[in-house]
Coordinates of C-alpha atoms and ligand atoms in Angstrom, one line a residue:
X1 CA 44.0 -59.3 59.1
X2 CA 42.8 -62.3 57.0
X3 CA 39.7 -63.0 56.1
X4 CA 37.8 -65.2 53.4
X5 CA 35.1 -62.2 51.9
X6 CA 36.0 -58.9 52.5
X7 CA 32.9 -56.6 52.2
X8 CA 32.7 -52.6 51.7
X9 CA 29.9 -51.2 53.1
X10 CA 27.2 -52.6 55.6
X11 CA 24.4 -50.9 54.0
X12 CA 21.4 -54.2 52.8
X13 CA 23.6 -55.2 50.6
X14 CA 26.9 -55.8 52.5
X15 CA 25.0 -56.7 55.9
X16 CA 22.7 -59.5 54.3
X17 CA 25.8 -61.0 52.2
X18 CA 27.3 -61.0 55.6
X19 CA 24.6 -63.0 57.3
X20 CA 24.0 -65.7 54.2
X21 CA 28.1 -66.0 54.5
X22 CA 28.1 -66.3 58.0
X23 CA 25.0 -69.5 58.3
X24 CA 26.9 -71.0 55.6
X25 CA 29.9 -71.3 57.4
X26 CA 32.2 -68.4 55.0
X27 CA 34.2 -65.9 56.9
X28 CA 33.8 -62.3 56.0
X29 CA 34.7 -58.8 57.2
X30 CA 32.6 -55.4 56.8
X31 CA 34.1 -53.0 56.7
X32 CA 32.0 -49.2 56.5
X33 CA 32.8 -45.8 56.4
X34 CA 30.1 -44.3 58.6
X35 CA 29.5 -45.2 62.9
X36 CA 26.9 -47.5 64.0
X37 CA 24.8 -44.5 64.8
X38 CA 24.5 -43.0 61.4
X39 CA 24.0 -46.1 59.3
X40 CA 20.8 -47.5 62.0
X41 CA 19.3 -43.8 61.6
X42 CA 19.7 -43.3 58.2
X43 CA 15.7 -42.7 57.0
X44 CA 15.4 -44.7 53.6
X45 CA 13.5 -47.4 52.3
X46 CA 10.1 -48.6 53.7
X47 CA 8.7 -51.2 51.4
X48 CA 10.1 -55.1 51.7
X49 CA 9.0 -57.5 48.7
X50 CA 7.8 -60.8 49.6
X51 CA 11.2 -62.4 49.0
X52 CA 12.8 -59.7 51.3
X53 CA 11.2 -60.3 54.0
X54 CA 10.8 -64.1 53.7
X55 CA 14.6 -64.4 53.3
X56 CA 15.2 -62.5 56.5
X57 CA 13.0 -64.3 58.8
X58 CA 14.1 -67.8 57.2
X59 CA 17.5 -67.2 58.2
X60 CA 16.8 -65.5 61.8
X61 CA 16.6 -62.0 61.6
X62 CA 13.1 -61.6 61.3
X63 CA 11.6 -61.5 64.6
X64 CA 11.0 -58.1 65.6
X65 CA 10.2 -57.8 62.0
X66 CA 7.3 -60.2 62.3
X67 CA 6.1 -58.5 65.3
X68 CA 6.2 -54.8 64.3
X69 CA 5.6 -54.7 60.4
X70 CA 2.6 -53.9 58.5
X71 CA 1.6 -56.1 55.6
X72 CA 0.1 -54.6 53.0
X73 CA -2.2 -56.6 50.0
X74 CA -2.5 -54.2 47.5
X75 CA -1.8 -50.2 46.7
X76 CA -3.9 -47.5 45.9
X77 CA -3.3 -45.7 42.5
X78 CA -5.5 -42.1 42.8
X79 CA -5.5 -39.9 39.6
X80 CA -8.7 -37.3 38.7
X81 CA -9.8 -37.4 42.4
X82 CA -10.7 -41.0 42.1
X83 CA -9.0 -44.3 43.9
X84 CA -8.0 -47.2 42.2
X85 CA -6.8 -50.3 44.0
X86 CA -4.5 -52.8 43.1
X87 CA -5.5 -56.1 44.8
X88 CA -2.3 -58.2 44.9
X89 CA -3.8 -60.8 47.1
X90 CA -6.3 -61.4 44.1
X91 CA -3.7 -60.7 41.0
X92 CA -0.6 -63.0 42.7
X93 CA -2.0 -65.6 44.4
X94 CA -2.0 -64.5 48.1
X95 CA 1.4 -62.4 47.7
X96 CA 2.0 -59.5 49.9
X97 CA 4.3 -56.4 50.5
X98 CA 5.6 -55.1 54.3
X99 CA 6.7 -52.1 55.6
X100 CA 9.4 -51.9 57.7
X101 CA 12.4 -49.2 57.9
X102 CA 15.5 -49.9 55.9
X103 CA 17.1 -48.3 59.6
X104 CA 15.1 -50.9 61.5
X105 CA 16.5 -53.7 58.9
X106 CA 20.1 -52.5 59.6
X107 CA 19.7 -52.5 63.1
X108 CA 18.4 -56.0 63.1
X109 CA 21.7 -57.4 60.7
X110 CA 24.0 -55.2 62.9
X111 CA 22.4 -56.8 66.5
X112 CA 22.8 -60.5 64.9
X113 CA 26.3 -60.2 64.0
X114 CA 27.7 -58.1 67.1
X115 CA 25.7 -60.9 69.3
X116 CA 27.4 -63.4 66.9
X117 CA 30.8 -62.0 67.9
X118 CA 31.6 -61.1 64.1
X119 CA 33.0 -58.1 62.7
X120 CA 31.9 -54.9 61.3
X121 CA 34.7 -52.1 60.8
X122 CA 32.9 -48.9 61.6
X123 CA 34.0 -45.1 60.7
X124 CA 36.7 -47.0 58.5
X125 CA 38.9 -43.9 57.0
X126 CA 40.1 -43.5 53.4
X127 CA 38.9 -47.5 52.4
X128 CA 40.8 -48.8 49.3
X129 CA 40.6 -51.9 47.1
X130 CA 43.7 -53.9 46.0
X131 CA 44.3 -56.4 44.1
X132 CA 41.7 -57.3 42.2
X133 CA 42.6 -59.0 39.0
X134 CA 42.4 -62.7 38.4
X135 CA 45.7 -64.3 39.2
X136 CA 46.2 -61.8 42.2
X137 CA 45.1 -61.4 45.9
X138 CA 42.8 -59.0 46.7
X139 CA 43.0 -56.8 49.9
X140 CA 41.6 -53.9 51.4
X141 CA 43.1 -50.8 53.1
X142 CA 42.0 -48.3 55.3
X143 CA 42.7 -46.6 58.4
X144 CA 41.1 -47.2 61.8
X145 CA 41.2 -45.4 65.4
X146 CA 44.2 -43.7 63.6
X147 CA 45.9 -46.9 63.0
X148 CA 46.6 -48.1 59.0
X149 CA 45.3 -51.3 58.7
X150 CA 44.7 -53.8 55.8
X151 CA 42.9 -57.2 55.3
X152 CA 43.7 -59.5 52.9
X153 CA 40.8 -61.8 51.3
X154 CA 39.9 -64.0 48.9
X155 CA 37.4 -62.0 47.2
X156 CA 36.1 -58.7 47.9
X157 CA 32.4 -57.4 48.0
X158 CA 31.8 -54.2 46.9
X159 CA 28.4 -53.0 48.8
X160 CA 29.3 -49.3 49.6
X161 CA 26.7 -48.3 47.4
X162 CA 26.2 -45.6 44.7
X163 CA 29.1 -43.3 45.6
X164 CA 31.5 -46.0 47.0
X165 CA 35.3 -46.8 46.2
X166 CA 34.8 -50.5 44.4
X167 CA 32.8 -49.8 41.4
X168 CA 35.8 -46.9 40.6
X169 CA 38.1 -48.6 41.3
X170 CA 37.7 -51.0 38.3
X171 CA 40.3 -50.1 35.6
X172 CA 38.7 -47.8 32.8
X173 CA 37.5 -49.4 30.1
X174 CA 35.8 -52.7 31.6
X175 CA 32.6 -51.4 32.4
X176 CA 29.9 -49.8 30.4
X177 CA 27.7 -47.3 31.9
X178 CA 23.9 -47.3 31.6
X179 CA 21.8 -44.0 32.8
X180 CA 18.9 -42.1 33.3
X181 CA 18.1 -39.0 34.9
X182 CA 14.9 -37.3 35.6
X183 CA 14.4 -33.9 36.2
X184 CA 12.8 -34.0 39.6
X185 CA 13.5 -35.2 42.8
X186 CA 11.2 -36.3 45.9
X187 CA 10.9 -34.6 49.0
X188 CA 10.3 -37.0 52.1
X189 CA 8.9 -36.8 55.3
X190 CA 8.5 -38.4 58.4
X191 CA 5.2 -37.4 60.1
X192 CA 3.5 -37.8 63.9
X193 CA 0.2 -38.7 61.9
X194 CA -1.8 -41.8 62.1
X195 CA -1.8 -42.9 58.1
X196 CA -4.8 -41.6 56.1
X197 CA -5.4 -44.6 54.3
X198 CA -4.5 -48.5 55.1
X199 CA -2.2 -48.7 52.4
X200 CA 0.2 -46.9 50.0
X201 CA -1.6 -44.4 47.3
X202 CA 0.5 -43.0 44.5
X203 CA -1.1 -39.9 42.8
X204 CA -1.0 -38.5 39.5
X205 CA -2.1 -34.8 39.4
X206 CA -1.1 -31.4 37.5
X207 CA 0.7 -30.3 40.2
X208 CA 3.5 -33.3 40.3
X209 CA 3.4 -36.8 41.9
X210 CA 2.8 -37.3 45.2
X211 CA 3.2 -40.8 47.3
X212 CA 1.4 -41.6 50.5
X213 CA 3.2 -44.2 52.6
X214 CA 4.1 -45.0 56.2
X215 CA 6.4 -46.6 58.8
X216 CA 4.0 -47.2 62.2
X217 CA 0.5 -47.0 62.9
X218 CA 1.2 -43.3 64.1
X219 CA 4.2 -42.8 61.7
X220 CA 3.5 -40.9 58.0
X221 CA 6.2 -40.9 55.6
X222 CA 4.9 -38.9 52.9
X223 CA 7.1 -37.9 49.1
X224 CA 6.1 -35.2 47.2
X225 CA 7.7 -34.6 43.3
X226 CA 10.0 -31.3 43.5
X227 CA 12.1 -30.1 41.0
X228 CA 15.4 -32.2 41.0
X229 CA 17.4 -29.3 42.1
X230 CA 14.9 -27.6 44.6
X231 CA 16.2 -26.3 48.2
X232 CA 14.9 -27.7 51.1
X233 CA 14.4 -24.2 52.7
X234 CA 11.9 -23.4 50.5
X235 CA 9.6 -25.9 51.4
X236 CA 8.3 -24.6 55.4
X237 CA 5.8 -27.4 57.1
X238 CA 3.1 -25.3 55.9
X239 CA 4.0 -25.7 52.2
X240 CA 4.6 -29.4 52.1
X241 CA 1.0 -30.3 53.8
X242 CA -0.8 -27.5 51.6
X243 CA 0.9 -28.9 48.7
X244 CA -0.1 -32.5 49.8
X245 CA -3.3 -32.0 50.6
X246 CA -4.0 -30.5 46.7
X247 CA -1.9 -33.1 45.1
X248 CA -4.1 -35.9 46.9
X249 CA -7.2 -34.3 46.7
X250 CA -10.4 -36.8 46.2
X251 CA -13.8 -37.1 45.9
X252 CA -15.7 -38.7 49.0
X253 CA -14.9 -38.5 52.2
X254 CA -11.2 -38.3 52.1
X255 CA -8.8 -36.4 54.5
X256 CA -4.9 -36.4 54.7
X257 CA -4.3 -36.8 58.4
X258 CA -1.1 -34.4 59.3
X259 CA 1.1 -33.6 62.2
X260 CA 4.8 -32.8 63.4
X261 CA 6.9 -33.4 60.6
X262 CA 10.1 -34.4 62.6
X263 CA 12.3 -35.2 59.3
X264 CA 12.6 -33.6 56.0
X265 CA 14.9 -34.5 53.0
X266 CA 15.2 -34.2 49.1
X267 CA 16.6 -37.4 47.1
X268 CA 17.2 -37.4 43.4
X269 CA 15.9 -39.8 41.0
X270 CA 18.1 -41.7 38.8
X271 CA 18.4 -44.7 36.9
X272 CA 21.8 -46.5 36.6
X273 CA 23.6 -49.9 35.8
X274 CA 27.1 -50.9 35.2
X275 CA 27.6 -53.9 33.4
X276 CA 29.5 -56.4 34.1
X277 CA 28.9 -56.2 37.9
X278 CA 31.7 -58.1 38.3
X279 CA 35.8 -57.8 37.7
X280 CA 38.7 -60.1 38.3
X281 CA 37.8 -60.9 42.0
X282 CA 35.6 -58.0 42.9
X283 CA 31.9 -58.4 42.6
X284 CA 29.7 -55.3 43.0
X285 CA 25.9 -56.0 44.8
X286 CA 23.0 -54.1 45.2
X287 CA 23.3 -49.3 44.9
X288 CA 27.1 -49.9 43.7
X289 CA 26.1 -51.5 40.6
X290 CA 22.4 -49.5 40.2
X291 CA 20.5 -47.4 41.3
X292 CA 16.7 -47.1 40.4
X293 CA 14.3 -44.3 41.1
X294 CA 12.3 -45.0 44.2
X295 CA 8.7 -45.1 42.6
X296 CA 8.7 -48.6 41.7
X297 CA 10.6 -49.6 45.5
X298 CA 13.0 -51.7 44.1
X299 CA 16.3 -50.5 45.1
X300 CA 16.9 -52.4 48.5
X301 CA 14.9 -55.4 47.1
X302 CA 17.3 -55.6 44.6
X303 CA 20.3 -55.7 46.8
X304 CA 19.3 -58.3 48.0
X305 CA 18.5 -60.6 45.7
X306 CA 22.3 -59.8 43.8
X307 CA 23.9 -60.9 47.0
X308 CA 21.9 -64.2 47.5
X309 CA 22.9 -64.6 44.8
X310 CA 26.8 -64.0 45.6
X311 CA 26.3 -65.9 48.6
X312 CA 25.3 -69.0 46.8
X313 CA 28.2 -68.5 44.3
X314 CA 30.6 -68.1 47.1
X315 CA 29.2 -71.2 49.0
X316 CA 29.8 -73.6 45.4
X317 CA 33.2 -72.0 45.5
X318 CA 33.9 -73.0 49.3
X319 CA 32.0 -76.2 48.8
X320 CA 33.7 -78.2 45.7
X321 CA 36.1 -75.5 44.6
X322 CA 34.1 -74.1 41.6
X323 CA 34.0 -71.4 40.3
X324 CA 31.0 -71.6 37.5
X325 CA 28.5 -69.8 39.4
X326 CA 30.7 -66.8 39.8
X327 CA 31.5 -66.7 36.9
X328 CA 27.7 -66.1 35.7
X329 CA 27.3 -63.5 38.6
X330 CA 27.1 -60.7 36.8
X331 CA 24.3 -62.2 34.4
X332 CA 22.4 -63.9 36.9
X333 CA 22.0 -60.8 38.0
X334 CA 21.2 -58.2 35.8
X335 CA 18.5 -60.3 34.2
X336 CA 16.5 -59.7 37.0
X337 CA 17.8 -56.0 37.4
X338 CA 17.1 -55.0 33.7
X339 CA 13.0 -56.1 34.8
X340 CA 13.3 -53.9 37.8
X341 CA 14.8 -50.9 36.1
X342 CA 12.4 -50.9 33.2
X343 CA 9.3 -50.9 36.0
X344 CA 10.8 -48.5 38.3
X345 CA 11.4 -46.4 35.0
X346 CA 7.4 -47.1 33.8
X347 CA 6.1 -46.3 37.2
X348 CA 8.1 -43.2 37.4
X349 CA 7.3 -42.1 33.9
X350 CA 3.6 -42.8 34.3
X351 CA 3.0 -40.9 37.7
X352 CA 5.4 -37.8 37.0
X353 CA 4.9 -34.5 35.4
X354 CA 7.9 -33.7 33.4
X355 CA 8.0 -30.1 32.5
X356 CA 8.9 -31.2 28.8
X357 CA 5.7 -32.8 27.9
X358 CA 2.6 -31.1 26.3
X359 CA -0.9 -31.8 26.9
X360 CA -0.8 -34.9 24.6
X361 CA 1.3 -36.5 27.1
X362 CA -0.5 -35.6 30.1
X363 CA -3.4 -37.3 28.2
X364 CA -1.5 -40.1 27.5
X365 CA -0.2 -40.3 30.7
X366 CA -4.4 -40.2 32.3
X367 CA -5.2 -43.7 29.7
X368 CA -2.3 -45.2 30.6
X369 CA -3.5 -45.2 34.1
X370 CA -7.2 -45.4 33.3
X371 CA -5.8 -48.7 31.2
X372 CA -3.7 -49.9 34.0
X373 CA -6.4 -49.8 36.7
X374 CA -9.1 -50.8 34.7
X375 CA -7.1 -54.1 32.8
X376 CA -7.4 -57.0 34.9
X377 CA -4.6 -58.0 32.5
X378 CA -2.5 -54.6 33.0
X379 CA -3.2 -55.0 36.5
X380 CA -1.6 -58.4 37.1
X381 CA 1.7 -57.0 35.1
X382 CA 2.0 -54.2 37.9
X383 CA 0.9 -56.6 40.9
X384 CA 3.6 -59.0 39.7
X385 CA 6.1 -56.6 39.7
X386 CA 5.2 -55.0 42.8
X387 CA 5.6 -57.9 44.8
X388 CA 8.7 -58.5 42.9
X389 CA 9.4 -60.9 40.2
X390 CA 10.9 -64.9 41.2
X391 CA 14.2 -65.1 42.3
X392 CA 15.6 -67.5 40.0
Ligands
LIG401 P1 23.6 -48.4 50.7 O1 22.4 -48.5 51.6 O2 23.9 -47.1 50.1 O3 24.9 -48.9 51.6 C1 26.2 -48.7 51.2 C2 27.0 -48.6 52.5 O4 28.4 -48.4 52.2 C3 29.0 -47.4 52.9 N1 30.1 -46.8 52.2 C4 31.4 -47.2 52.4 N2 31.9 -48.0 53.3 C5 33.3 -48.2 53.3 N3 34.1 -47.5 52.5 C6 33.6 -46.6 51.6 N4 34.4 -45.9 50.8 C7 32.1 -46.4 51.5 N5 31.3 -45.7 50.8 C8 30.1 -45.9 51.2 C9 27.8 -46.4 53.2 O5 28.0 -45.6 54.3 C10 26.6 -47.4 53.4 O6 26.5 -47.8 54.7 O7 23.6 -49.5 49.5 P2 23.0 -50.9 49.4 O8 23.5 -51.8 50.6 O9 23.3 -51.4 48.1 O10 21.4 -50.7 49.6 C11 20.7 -50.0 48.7 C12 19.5 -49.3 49.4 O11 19.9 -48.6 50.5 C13 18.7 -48.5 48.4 O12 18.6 -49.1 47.2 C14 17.3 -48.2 48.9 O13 17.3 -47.3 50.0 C15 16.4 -47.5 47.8 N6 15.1 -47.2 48.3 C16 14.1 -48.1 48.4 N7 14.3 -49.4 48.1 C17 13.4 -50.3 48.3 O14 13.6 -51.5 48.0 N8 12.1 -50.0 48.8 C18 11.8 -48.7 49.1 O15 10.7 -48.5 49.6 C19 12.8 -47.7 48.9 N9 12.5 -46.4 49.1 C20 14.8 -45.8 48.5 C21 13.4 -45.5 49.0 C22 15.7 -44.8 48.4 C23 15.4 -43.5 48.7 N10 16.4 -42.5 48.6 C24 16.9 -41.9 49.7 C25 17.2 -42.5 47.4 C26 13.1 -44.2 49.3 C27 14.1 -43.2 49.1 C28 13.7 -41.7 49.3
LIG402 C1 8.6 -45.9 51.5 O1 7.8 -46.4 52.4 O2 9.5 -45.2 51.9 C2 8.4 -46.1 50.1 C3 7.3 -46.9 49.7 C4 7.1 -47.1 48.3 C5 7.9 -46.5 47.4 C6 9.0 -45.7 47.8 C7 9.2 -45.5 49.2 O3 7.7 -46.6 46.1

């Protein structure tokens, strides 16, 4: 097989580069490890920044979007039994922030391009890069329906996220490895309850973080802080909603709506980056290259502003045959991943309880967020970065 882009992975990252290739007239191949199935049930990401969701329905893949999303102008940040809100409308200038499944996403990217009659290589066995290094020319291997098969590309894409084959595949020595990890995880789950409150509330209380978020009008999806190597076992329905309704306790006339919790997972918090995100002819996008912790919702966001960004550096090189744009990938880039990390790092240190702090911290921790909710200054910093920061 012969292709111009060869992709691994059709997670965000690899499925949107796909799309922007596609309307720009560059061939490309997905190829993914997992079947159809798995990757358009895999429970995820909720929150779409502004950008997000305006690049999907610019270039056609935002219709059932539009029609079953729920836009959201500002959060809710509850600490000592009291709401705060922050009103992004007010702070941004009219920006917004959606909810909408990462799954529902995928299945929308997946539908265009089957329709479209392009292709996407599921349950791809044993997936290898080849290649790689300036001068050569590229190819991936794998094994299909039992059959060995390889595609040979220009460039390759490496989407397959945190633990995929590309970013290891890079010969020792070229990248340099950034990291963070916290010492908690959160548990999630998805609810058959109406959502309590309109929009999202983070809270900060001495029993751990816990985040209130949803993905229908009668869909919860609530998180709760857990320690980063607790077993799901121990937490029975009964546990999580107690627990939830003492972390997100509050004055007035609160209640947490609850029902049948019909999914239930733990996911560890890390922060990561690899620098350069690029070798040879390999470039790395989105959960390959970093990973954030999910408190400042970031992660998918950011996949997909590193592969508009490939996409436009592929389309020069198709174009007029330059290659300065992707050449200055990798720093295009992580300028705007460095700002994400450093708030999804601040949002996460601010609303956690880390067993290692004293009660100085805790204090510390309670002006920070008396500061950040009372600041019309402080405000607009997190508003801005909520919505997420410019493109270019
Ligand atoms: P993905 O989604 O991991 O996709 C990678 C794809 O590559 C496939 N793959 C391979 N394919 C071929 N060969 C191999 N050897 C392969 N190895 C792996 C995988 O099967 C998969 O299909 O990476 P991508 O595309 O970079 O997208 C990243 C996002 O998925 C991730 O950052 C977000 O889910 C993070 N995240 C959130 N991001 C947001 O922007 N907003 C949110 O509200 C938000 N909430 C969250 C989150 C992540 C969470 N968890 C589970 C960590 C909430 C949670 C709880
Ligand atoms: C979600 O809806 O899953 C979600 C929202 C906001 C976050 C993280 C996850 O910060």
């Amino acid at each position: 097989m012969r292709t111009q882009i060869g992709i691994v992975g059709a997670g965000p990252a690899g499925l949107v580069l796909a799309h922007l290739l596609h309307l720009q007239g560059i061939e490309s191949i997905v190829v993914e490890s997992r079947s159809r199935k798995y990757i358009e049930e895999r429970v995820r990401a909720g929150l779409l920044e502004q950008g997000t969701v305006d690049l999907l329905i610019a270039t056609g893949v935002g219709e059932r979007l539009k029609r079953e999303c729920l836009t959201h102008h500002g959060i809710e940040l509850r600490f000592n039994r009291r709401g705060h809100r922050i009103d992004f409308n007010d702070l941004t200038g009219g920006k917004t922030v959606t909810i909408y499944a990462q799954q529902e996403v995928i299945k929308d990217l997946v539908g265009a391009r089957l329709e479209a009659g392009l292709p996407i290589i599921f349950e791809a066995e044993d997936v290898s890069v080849h290649d790689f290094d300036s001068g050569k020319n590229p190819s991936i291997r794998f094994r299909a329906a039992g059959q060995s098969e390889e595609i040979h590309c220009d460039y390759i894409a490496g989407c397959d996220g945190f633990h995929g084959i590309c970013r290891p595949s890079i010969p020792a020595g070229v990248l340099t490895e950034f990291d963070r990890e916290y010492p908690f995880g959160w548990l999630g789950i998805l609810a058959q309850a109406p959502p309590s409150s309109d929009e999202l509330v983070y809270t900060y209380s001495e029993r751990g973080f816990a985040l209130l978020t949803m993905r229908t009008r009668q869909i919860s999806r609530l998180y709760l802080q857990v320690p980063f190597d607790e077993d799901i076992n121990a937490w029975p329905d009964e546990r999580i909603w107690n627990e939830l309704r003492m972390r997100t306790a509050a004055d007035g006339n609160w209640k947490l709506n609850e029902g049948n919790i019909f999914q239930k997972n733990i996911a560890s918090m890390r922060s990561y980056v690899v620098e350069p995100m690029q070798y040879g002819k390999m470039f790395l996008a989105g959960d390959a290259a970093h990973i954030v912790p999910p408190t400042g919702a970031k992660g998918l966001n950011l996949a997909v502003a590193d592969v508009r960004i490939m996409s436009k550096a592929f389309a020069e090189f198709y174009a007029i045959g330059k290659t300065q744009l992707l050449e200055s990938y990798s720093a295009t880039c992580l300028r705007r991943v460095w700002k994400a990390q450093r708030f999804s790092w601040w949002m996460t240190s601010m609303l956690h309880r880390f067993d290692t702090d004293n009660v100085f911290d805790q204090r510390r921790q309670i002006a920070e967020l008396d500061y950040v909710t009372s600041s019309r200054a402080a405000m607009t910093t997190l508003a801005e970065n909520y919505v997420g920061l410019p493109w270019d």
